[in-house]
Short mmCIF file of C-alpha atoms in Angstrom, two decimals:
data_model
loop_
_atom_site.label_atom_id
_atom_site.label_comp_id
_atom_site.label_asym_id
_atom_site.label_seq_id
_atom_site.Cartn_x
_atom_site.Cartn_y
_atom_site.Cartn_z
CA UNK A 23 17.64 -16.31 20.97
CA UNK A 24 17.83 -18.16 17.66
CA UNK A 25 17.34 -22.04 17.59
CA UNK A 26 21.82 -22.37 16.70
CA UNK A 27 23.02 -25.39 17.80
CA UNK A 28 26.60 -24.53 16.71
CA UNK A 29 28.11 -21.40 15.07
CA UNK A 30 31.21 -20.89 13.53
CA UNK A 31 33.00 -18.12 11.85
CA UNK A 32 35.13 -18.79 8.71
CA UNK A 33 38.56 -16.57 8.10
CA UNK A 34 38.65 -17.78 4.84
CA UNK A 35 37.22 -19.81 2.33
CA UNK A 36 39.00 -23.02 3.01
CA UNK A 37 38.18 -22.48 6.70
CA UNK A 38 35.05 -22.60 5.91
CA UNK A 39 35.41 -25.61 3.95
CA UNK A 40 37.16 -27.68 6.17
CA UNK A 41 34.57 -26.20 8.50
CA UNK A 42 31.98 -27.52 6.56
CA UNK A 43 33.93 -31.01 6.13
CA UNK A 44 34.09 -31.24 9.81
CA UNK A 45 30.03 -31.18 10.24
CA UNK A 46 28.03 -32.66 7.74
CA UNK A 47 24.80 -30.81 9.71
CA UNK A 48 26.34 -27.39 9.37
CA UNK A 49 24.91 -24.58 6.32
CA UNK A 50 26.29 -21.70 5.59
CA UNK A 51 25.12 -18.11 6.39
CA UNK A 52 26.01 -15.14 4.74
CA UNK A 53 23.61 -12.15 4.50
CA UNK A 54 21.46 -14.57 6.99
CA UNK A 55 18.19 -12.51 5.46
CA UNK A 56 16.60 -16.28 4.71
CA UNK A 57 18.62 -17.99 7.05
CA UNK A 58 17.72 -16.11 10.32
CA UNK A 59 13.79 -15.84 9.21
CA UNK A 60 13.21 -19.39 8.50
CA UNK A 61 15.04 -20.13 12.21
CA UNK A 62 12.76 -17.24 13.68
CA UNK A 63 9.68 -18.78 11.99
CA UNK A 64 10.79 -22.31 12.93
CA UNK A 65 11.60 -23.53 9.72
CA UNK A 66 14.35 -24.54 10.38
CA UNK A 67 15.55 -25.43 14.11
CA UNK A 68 18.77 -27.00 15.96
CA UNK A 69 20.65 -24.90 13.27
CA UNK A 70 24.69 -25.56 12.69
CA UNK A 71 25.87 -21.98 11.00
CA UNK A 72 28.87 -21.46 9.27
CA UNK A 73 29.21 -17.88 9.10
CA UNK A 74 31.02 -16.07 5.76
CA UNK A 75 29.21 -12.89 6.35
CA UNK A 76 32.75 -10.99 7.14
CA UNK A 77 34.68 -12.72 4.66
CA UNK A 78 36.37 -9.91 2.37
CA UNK A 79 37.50 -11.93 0.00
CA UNK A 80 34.29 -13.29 -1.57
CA UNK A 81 32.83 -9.97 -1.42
CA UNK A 82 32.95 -7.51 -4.83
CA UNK A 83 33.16 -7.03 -8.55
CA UNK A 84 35.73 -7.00 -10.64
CA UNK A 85 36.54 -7.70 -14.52
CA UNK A 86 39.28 -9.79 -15.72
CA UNK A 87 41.29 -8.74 -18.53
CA UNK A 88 39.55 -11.10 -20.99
CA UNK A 89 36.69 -8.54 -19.93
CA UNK A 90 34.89 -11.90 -17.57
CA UNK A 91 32.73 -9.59 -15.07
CA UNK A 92 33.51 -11.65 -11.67
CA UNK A 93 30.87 -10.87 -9.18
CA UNK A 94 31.65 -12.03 -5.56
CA UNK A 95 28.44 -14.09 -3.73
CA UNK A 96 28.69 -12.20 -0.42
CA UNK A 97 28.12 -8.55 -2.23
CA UNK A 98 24.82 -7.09 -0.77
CA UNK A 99 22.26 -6.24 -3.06
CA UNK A 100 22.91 -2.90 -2.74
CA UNK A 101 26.69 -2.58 -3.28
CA UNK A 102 25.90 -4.86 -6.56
CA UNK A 103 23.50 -2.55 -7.97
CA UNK A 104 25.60 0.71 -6.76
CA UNK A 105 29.12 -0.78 -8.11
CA UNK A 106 30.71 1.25 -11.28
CA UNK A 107 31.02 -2.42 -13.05
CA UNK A 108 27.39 -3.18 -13.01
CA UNK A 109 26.25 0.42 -13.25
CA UNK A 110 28.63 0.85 -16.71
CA UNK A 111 27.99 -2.92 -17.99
CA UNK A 112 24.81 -4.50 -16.29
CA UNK A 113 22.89 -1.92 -15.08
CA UNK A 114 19.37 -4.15 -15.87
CA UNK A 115 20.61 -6.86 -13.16
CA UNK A 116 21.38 -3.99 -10.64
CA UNK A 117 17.54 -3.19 -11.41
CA UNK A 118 16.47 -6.57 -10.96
CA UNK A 119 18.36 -6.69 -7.55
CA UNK A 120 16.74 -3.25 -6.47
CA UNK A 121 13.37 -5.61 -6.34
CA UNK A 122 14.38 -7.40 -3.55
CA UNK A 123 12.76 -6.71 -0.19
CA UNK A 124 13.13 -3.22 0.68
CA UNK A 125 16.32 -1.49 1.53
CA UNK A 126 17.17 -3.04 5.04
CA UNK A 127 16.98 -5.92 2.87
CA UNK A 128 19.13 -5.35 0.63
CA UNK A 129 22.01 -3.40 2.55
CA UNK A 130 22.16 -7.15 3.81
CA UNK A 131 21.24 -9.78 1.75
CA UNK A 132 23.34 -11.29 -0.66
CA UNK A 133 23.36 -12.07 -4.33
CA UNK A 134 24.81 -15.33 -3.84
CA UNK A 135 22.24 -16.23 -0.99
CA UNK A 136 19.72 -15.21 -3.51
CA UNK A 137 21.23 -18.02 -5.87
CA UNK A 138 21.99 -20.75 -3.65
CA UNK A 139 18.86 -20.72 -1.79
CA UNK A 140 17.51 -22.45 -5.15
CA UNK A 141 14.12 -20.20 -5.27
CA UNK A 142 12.80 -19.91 -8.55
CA UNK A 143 11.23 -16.46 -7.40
CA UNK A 144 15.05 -14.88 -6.81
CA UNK A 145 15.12 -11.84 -8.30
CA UNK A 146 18.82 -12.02 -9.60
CA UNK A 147 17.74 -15.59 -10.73
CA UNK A 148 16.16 -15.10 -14.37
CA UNK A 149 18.29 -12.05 -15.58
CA UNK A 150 21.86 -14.37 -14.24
CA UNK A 151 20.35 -16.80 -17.25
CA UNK A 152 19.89 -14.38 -19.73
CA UNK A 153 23.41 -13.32 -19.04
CA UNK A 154 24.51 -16.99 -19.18
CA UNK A 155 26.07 -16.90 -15.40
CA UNK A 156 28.70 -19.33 -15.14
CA UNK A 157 29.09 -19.68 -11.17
CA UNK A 158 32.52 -21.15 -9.80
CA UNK A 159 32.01 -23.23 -7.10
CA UNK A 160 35.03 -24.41 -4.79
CA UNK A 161 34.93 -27.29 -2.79
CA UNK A 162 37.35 -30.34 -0.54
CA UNK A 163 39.32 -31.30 -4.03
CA UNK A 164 39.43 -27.95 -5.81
CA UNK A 165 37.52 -25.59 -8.20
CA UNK A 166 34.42 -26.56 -10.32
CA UNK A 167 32.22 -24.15 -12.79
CA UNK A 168 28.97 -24.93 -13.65
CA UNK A 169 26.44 -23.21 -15.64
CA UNK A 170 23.56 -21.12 -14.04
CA UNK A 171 21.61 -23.87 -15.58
CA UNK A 172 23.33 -26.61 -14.16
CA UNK A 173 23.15 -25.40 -10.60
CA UNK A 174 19.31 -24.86 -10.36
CA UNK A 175 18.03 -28.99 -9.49
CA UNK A 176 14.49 -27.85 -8.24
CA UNK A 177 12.79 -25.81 -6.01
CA UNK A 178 15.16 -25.15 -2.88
CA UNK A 179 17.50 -27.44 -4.72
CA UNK A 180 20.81 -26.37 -6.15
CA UNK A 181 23.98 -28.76 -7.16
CA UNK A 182 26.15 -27.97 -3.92
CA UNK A 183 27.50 -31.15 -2.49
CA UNK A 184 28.48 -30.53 1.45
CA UNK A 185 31.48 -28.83 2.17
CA UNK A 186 31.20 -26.58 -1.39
CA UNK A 187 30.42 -22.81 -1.72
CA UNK A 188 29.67 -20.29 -4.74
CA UNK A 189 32.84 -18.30 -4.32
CA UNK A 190 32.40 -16.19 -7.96
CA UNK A 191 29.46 -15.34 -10.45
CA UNK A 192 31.38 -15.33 -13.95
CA UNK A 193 29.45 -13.17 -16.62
CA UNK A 194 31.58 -13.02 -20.39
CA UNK A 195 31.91 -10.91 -22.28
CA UNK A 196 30.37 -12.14 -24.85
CA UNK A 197 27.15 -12.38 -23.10
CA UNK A 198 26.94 -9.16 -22.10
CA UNK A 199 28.79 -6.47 -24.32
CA UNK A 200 26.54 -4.42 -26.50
CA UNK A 201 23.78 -6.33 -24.46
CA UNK A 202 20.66 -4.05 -23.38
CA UNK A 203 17.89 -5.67 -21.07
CA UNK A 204 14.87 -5.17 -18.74
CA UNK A 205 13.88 -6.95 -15.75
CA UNK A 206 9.72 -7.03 -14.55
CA UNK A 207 8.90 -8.34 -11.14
CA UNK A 208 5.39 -8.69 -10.77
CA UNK A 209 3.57 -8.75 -7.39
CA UNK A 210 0.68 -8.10 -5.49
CA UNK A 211 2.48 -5.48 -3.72
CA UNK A 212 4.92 -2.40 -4.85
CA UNK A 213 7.84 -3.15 -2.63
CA UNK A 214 8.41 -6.30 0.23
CA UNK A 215 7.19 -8.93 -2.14
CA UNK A 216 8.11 -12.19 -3.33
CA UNK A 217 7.50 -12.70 -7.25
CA UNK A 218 4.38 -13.76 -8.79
CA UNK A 219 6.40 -13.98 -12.00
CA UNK A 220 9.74 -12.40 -12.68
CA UNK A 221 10.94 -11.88 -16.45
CA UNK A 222 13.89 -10.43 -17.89
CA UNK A 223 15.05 -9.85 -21.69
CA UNK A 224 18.30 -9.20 -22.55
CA UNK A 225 18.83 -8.06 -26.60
CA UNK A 226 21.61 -7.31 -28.53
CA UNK A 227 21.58 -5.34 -31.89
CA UNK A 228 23.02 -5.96 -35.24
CA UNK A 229 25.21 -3.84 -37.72
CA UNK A 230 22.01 -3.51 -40.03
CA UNK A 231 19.76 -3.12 -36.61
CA UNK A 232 18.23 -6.32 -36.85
CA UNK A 233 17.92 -8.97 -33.13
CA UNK A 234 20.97 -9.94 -33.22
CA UNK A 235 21.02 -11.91 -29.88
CA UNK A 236 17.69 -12.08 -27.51
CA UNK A 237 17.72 -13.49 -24.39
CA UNK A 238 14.33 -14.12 -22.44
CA UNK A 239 14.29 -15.77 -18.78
CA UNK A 240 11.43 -16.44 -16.30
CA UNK A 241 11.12 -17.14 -13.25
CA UNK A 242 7.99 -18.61 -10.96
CA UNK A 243 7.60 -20.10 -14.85
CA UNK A 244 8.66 -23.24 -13.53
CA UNK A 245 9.65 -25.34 -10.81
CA UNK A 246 13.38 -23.52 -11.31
CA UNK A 247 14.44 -20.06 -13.32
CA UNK A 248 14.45 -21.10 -17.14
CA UNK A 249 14.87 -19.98 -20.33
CA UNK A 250 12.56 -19.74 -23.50
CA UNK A 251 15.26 -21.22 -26.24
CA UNK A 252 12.40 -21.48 -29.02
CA UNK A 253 11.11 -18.42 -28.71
CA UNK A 254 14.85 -17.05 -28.46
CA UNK A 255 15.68 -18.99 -32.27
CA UNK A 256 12.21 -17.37 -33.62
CA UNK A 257 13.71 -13.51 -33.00
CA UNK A 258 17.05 -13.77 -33.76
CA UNK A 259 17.65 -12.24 -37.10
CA UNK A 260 14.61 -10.82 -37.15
CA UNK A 261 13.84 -6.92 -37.15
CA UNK A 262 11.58 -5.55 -34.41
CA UNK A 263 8.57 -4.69 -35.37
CA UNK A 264 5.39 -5.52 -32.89
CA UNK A 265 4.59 -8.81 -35.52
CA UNK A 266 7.60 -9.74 -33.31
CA UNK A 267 6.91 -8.53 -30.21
CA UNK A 268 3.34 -10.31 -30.04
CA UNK A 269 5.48 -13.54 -31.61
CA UNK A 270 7.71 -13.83 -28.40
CA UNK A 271 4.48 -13.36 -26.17
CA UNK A 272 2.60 -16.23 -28.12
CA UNK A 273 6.01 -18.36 -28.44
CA UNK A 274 6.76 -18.12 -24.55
CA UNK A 275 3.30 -19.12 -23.15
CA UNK A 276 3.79 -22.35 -24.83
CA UNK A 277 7.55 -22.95 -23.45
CA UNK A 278 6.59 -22.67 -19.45
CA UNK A 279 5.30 -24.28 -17.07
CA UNK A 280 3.97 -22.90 -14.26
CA UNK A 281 2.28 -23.96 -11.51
CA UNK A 282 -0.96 -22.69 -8.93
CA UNK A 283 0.37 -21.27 -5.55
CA UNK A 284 -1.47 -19.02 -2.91
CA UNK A 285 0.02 -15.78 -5.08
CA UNK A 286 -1.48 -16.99 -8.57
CA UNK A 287 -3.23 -19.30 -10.37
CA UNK A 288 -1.49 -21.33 -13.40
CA UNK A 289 -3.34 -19.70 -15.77
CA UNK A 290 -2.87 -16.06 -13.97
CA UNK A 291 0.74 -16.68 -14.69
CA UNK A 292 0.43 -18.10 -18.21
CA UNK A 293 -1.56 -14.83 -18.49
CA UNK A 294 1.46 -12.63 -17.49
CA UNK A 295 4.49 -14.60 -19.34
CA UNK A 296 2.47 -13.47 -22.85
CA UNK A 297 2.28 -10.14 -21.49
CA UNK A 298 5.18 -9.70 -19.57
CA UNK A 299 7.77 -11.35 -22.15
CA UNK A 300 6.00 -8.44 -24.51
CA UNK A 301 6.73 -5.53 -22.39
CA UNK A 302 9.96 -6.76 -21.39
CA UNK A 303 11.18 -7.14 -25.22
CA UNK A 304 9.92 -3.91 -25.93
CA UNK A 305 11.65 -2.21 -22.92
CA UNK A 306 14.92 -4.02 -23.20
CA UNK A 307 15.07 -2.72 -27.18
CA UNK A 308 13.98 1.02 -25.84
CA UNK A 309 17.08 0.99 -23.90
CA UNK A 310 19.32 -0.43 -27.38
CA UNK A 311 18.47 3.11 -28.40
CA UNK A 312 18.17 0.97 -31.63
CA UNK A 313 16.30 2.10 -35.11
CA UNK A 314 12.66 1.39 -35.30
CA UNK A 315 11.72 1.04 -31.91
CA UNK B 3 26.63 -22.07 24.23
CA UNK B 4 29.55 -19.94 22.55
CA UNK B 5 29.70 -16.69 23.24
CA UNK B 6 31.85 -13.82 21.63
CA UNK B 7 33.34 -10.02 23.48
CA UNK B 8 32.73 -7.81 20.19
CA UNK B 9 33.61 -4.36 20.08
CA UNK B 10 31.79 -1.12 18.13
CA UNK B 11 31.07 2.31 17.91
CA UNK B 12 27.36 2.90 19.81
CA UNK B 13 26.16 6.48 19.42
CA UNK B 14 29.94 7.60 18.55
CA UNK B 15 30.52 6.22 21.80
CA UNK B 16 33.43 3.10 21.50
CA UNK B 17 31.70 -0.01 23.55
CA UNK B 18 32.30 -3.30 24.28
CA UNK B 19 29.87 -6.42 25.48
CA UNK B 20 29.94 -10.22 25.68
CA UNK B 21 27.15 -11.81 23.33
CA UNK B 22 25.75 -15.39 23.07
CA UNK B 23 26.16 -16.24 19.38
CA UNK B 24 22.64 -16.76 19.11
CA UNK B 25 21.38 -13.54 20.14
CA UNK B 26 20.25 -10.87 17.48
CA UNK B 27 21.45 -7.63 17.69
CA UNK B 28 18.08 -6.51 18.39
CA UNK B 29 17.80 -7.84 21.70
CA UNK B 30 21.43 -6.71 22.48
CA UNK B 31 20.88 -3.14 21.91
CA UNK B 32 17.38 -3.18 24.08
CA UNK B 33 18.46 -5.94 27.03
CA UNK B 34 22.68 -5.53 27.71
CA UNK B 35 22.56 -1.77 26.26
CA UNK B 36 18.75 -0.71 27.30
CA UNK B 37 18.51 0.97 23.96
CA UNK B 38 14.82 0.57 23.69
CA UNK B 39 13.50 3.06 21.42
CA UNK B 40 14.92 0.30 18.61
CA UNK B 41 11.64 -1.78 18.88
CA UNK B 42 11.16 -4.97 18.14
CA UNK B 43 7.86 -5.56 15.91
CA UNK B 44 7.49 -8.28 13.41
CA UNK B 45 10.90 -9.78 14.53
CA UNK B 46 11.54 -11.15 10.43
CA UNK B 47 12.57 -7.78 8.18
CA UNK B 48 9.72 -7.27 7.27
CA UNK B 49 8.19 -4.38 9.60
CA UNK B 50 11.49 -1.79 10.22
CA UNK B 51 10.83 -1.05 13.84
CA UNK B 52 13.91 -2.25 14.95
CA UNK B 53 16.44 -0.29 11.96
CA UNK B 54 19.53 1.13 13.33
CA UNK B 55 21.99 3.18 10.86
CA UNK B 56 25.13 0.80 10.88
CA UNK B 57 28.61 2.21 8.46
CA UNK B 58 26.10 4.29 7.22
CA UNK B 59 23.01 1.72 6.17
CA UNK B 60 20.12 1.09 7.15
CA UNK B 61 19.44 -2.88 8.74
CA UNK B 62 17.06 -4.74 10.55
CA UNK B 63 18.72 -5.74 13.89
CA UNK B 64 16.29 -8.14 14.43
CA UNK B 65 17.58 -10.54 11.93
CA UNK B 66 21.31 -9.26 12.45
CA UNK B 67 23.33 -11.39 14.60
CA UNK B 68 24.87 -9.42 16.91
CA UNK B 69 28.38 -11.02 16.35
CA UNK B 70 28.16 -9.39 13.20
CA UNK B 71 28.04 -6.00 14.70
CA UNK B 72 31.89 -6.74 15.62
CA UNK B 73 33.88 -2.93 14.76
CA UNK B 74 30.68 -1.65 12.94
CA UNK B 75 29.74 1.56 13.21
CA UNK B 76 26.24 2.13 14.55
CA UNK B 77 23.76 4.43 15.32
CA UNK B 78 20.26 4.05 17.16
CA UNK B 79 17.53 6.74 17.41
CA UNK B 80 18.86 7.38 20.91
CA UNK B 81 21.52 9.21 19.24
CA UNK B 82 19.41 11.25 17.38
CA UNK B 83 18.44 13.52 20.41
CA UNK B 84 21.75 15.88 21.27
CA UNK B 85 21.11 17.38 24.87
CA UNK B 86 17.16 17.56 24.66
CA UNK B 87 16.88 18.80 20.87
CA UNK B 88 15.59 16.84 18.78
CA UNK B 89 17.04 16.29 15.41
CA UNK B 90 16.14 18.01 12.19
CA UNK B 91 14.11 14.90 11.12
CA UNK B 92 12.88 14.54 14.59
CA UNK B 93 11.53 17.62 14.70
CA UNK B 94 9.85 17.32 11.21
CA UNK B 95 7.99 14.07 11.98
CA UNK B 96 6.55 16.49 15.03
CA UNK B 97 6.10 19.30 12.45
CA UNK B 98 4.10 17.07 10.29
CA UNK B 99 1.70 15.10 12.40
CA UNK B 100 3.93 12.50 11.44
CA UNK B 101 3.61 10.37 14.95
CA UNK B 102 0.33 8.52 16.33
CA UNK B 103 1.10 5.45 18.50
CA UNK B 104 5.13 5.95 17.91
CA UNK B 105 5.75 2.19 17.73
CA UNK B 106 7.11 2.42 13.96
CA UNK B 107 8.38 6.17 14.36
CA UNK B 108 12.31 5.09 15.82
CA UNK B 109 12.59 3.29 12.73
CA UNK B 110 11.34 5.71 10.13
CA UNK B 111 13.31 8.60 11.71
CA UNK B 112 16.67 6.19 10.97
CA UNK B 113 15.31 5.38 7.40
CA UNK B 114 15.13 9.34 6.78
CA UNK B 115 17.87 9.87 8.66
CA UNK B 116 20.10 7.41 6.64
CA UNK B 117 18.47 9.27 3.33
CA UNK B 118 19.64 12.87 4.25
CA UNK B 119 22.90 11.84 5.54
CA UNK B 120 23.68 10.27 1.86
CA UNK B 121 23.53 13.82 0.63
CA UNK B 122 21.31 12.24 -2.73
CA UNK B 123 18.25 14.08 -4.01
CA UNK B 124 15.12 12.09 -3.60
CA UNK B 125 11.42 12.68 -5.79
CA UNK B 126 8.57 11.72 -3.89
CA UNK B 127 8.00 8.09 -5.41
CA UNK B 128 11.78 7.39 -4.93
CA UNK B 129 10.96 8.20 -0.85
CA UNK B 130 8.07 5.89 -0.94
CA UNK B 131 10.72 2.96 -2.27
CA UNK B 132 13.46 4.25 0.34
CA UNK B 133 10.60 3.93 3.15
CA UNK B 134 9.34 0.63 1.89
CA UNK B 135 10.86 -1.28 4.57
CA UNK B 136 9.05 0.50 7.16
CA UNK B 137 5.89 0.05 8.20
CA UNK B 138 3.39 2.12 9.67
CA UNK B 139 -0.12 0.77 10.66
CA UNK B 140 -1.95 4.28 12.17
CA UNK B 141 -0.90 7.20 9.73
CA UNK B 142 -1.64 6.30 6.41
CA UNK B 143 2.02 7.40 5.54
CA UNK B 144 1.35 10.53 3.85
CA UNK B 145 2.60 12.61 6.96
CA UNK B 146 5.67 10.97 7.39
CA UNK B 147 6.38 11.06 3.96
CA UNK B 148 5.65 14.61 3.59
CA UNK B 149 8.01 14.94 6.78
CA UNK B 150 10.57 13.15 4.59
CA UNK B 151 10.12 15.56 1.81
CA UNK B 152 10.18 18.60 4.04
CA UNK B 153 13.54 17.67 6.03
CA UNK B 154 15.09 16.13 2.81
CA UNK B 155 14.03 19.47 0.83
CA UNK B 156 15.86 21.67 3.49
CA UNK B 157 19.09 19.87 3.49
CA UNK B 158 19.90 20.22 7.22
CA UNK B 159 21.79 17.53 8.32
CA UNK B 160 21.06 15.84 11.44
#
């Protein structure tokens, strides 16, 4: 038996607020593929679970007819990356979440567990800031939207006060029409392992074939997921060539900030944001189908 | 502590059972049901002993609450043998050499089983990623993935 003090299942999102408002020990559980293991490992113990794992309506994607792609936080990892939506307009974030675990995993976990567990390492984490994620985030006295950036505080740390919940993942259109992009997890291990460094690119071409828009996101860079804004300004407008590519690799080495753990050193990691910013760009612009690539 | 009646579909058979909120699914199926060819290994996801089919996916029951099983459809390796034959993956783990101490083997006969019921075609590296979350510590994995490719190339359902 798990260490649950009290356990609750919400019917609906403001249940599970008010449930929340009623106990300011209880956390929500969703997928529970973090939740349950860090209980089982003792972690965590004398847990209070609010449950959302059945609620319909904060599971799904849809697009609004200003073309906003709304993803829902309690869609498994595997219904994200097998939904027409994603497959048609994101298909590179459906890769990233095909990283996660292996597939008990992800017929369970969640993408919005993967967010609000504040892990830099997430594997939705770096390519949701290349898209420019807005996440909307309801709470006691209404609805609230924050930027991707916003929301990540620190490791484990994400701007939820008690009694809030992600209830959508907003992507524009803007931000993601005519986009191409590649996600790299790297690990010890093929499959069942937690990032040594995730990166993902996201490019968009011009009329005369030049960057028009470049996107590149790490994460395991830094304390949180983060972006490389410099090194971002220096391609845009620029036309590929490799000059560039080795550019971005220099450029981004010099934005992060990452730190020693068990899985890699610093400079390990320094090592594999030159290299893996490189093959990222040049993947991402393989898939623009764009001239000189 | 709270306790919930759920019902579901076990084996195609319709079944109902009082569970403590805390318990996993795991240790329903094995203690109130005395399903226990689901084993229970590494008891965090990470090992696939204990994967069940449920609405047609595989999970790890061992980090499944079993409330959560409420009207799901599910499927254990006990309802993989239909009066003493063994199914087509079954009998192509035997075929293969694909067994040695059997602890892991439940689990990787739903993983395959879950693959050939999807009706998809697989290449070898793409059954490698599909058996990731199963692991194996005496075979070296090369039989049971051949077994995979040889019940997956023949297209017999279970």
């Amino acid at each position: 038996m798990f260490d649950i003090t009290s356990y609750e299942e919400a019917n609906s999102v403001q249940h599970a607020i008010d449930l929340l408002a009623a106990n300011p020990q209880a956390q929500l559980i969703a997928g529970g593929t973090d939740v349950i293991i860090r209980l089982r490992e003792g972690k965590v113990s004398d847990a209070n679970l609010i449950s959302i794992h059945d609620l319909d309506e904060l599971k799904g994607v849809s697009i609004k007819t200003d073309g906003t792609i709304v993803i829902k936080p309690v869609t498994t990892f595997t219904s994200l990356a097998e939904h027409p939506i994603i497959k048609q307009h994101l298909p590179f974030l459906g890769e990233a979440v095909s990283t996660v675990g292996g597939p008990q995993t992800r017929h369970v976990g969640t993408i919005g567990g993967n967010v609000c567990n504040g892990a830099t390492s997430a594997d939705s984490a770096s390519t949701l800031f290349a898209l420019n994620a807005r996440l909307c985030i309801t709470g006691p006295s209404g609805i609230r939207t924050s930027t991707i950036q916003d929301f990540y505080k620190g490791p484990g740390k994400v701007a939820l006060t008690h009694g809030e919940i992600l209830t959508a993942i907003l992507i524009s259109p803007k931000d993601y029409l005519g986009f191409s992009g590649h996600y790299i997890k790297y690990t010890l291990r093929n499959a069942m392992d937690i990032a040594m460094l995730g990166c993902s690119v996201t490019v968009k071409l011009g009329i005369d074939h030049s960057v028009a828009d470049f996107r590149l996101a790490f994460g395991v860079a830094a304390p949180t997921p983060m972006r490389c804004l410099r090194t971002e300004a220096a391609v845009k407008g620029h036309h590929f060539s490799e000059d560039l590519v080795e550019r971005v690799g220099e450029l981004a080495v010099s934005e992060v900030n990452p730190r020693t753990s068990w899985r890699a050193s610093k400079e390990y990691r320094l090592q594999l944001v030159g290299e893996l910013s490189k093959r990222a760009f040049r993947k991402a612009m393989s898939k623009t189908g764009g001239k000189g690539v | 502590m709270k306790t919930k009646k759920i019902q579901f579909s076990l084996n195609d058979k319709n079944v109902s059972v009082e569970v403590d909120v805390r318990e996993s699914l795991l240790d329903v199926l094995r203690q109130k049901f005395h399903l226990t060819g689901t084993k229970k290994g590494c008891g965090v996801g990470e090992c696939g002993a204990c994967t069940v089919i449920m609405n047609g996916e595989t999970v790890d029951t061992c980090i499944f609450l079993a409330t959560w099983a409420d009207g799901k459809v599910i499927h254990t390796i006990e309802g993989q043998t239909i009066d003493g034959q063994l199914s087509a993956v079954q009998q192509a783990m035997l075929d293969e050499g694909a067994v040695q101490c059997g602890f892991c083997t439940p689990g990787f006969v739903m993983s395959i089983t879950s693959m050939l019921e999807s009706g998809k075609e697989y290449t070898r590296e793409e059954i490698k990623k599909e058996l990731s979350g199963n692991m194996c510590r005496c075979t070296g994995y090369q039989n049971i993935v051949k077994a995979a490719e040889k019940v997956l190339q023949s297209g017999i359902l279970p």
